[in-house]
Short mmCIF file of C-alpha atoms in Angstrom, two decimals:
data_model
loop_
_atom_site.label_atom_id
_atom_site.label_comp_id
_atom_site.label_asym_id
_atom_site.label_seq_id
_atom_site.Cartn_x
_atom_site.Cartn_y
_atom_site.Cartn_z
CA MET A 1 0.25 -0.26 -0.09
CA THR A 2 1.27 3.77 -0.71
CA ILE A 3 1.97 5.85 2.09
CA LYS A 4 -1.24 7.58 1.18
CA GLU A 5 -3.63 4.70 2.18
CA LEU A 6 -1.18 4.18 5.15
CA GLU A 7 -1.73 7.48 6.28
CA ARG A 8 -5.60 7.06 5.77
CA ARG A 9 -6.02 3.90 7.36
CA SER A 10 -3.59 4.50 10.69
CA GLY A 11 -4.68 8.16 10.98
CA LEU A 12 -1.21 9.13 11.18
CA PRO A 13 1.03 11.77 9.32
CA ARG A 14 3.17 11.21 6.71
CA THR A 15 5.59 12.37 8.86
CA ALA A 16 4.73 10.06 11.85
CA ILE A 17 5.28 7.34 9.39
CA ARG A 18 8.41 8.20 8.09
CA PHE A 19 9.61 8.85 11.39
CA TYR A 20 8.66 5.51 12.88
CA GLU A 21 10.40 4.08 9.47
CA GLN A 22 13.56 5.95 10.42
CA GLU A 23 13.29 4.49 13.94
CA GLY A 24 13.07 1.27 12.68
CA LEU A 25 9.99 0.24 13.46
CA ILE A 26 8.11 -0.37 10.36
CA THR A 27 10.45 -1.37 7.17
CA PRO A 28 8.70 -1.23 3.72
CA GLU A 29 9.49 -2.91 1.05
CA ARG A 30 10.62 -0.94 -1.97
CA LYS A 31 9.64 -0.82 -5.60
CA ALA A 32 11.40 -0.86 -8.92
CA ASN A 33 10.67 2.41 -9.11
CA ASN A 34 12.16 3.25 -5.18
CA TYR A 35 8.52 4.05 -3.67
CA ARG A 36 7.91 2.36 -0.67
CA ASP A 37 5.78 -0.67 -0.26
CA TYR A 38 3.69 -0.49 3.27
CA THR A 39 2.36 -4.25 4.00
CA GLN A 40 -0.70 -5.04 6.44
CA GLU A 41 1.75 -5.88 9.14
CA ASP A 42 3.11 -2.08 8.65
CA ALA A 43 -0.21 -0.80 9.45
CA ARG A 44 -0.70 -3.38 12.17
CA THR A 45 2.16 -2.18 13.78
CA LEU A 46 1.53 1.69 13.42
CA GLU A 47 -1.79 1.22 15.23
CA LYS A 48 -0.51 -0.77 17.87
CA ILE A 49 2.63 1.97 18.01
CA LYS A 50 -0.44 4.90 17.89
CA LEU A 51 -2.38 2.77 20.97
CA LEU A 52 1.12 2.65 22.97
CA ARG A 53 1.90 6.17 22.22
CA GLN A 54 -1.29 7.64 23.26
CA LEU A 55 -0.63 5.63 26.83
CA SER A 56 2.80 7.59 27.07
CA LEU A 57 5.26 4.81 26.37
CA ASP A 58 8.20 5.88 25.04
CA LEU A 59 10.23 4.50 21.63
CA GLU A 60 12.61 2.59 23.78
CA THR A 61 9.90 0.97 25.36
CA ILE A 62 8.16 0.21 22.37
CA HIS A 63 11.08 -0.81 20.77
CA ALA A 64 11.88 -3.29 23.82
CA LEU A 65 8.44 -4.71 23.17
CA LYS A 66 8.60 -5.23 19.58
CA GLU A 67 11.93 -6.72 19.79
CA GLY A 68 10.57 -9.03 22.63
CA SER A 69 13.03 -8.09 25.26
CA LEU A 70 10.12 -6.53 27.52
CA SER A 71 6.58 -8.22 28.03
CA LEU A 72 3.39 -5.89 27.42
CA ALA A 73 2.17 -6.82 30.80
CA GLN A 74 5.75 -5.74 32.37
CA ALA A 75 5.47 -2.39 30.39
CA MET A 76 1.68 -1.98 31.00
CA GLU A 77 2.10 -2.19 34.95
CA HIS A 78 5.38 -0.13 34.64
CA GLN A 79 3.27 2.43 32.97
CA ALA A 80 0.35 2.51 35.17
CA GLY A 81 2.85 3.52 37.89
CA VAL A 82 4.10 6.28 36.25
CA LEU A 83 1.02 7.27 35.24
CA GLU A 84 -0.51 7.25 38.67
CA GLY A 85 2.27 9.15 39.60
CA ASP A 86 2.01 11.70 36.80
CA GLN A 87 -1.95 12.26 38.20
CA ARG A 88 -0.54 13.03 41.72
CA ASP A 89 1.67 15.70 40.20
CA LEU A 90 -1.19 17.26 38.28
CA GLU A 91 -3.79 17.15 41.49
CA ARG A 92 -1.01 18.95 43.37
CA TYR A 93 -0.25 21.64 40.15
CA ALA A 94 -4.11 22.15 40.23
CA GLN A 95 -4.23 22.91 43.95
CA VAL A 96 -1.48 25.42 43.56
CA CYS A 97 -3.03 27.09 40.92
CA ARG A 98 -6.39 27.15 43.20
CA GLU A 99 -4.50 28.59 45.80
CA LEU A 100 -2.69 31.24 43.60
CA SER A 101 -5.80 32.13 42.34
CA ALA A 102 -7.62 32.86 45.70
CA ALA A 103 -4.47 34.40 46.97
CA GLN A 104 -5.26 36.95 44.12
CA THR A 105 -2.05 38.10 43.47
CA ASP A 106 -0.59 39.91 40.49
CA TYR A 107 2.48 38.85 38.39
CA ASP A 108 4.38 41.54 39.54
CA SER A 109 3.98 40.92 43.27
CA LEU A 110 4.13 36.84 42.66
CA GLU A 111 6.91 35.60 45.11
CA PRO A 112 7.52 32.03 43.53
CA GLU A 113 9.78 30.40 46.31
CA PRO A 114 6.86 29.21 48.44
CA TRP A 115 4.99 27.83 45.35
CA LEU A 116 8.02 26.19 44.28
CA GLU A 117 8.51 24.82 47.56
CA GLU A 118 5.14 23.51 47.63
CA LEU A 119 5.15 22.00 44.37
CA SER A 120 8.57 20.09 45.07
#
């Protein structure tokens, strides 16, 4: 299939498809005219990558999954912990935002030190 067909099927832009190709996650064949020929397996791989990236997995982890040096269960368990930590951080950031709003201070008189301490 052409890159245009793959874009339509995967919902990923051409730049992302080419990026994942450069990263070695998909490896399309080359036709006689030197055009890339993407397979159903390339499309399926991109769907997996799209899912894993939406779950905020990094490329290193995706490579390890694809190579088989890391199980999906291990990766998901680790990522759940990361996301739970991120959630706690975001809740703390939102609380500081609410407190700053309630303080009704302006930018010029903002003292960042106590707020930074609260965030660390």
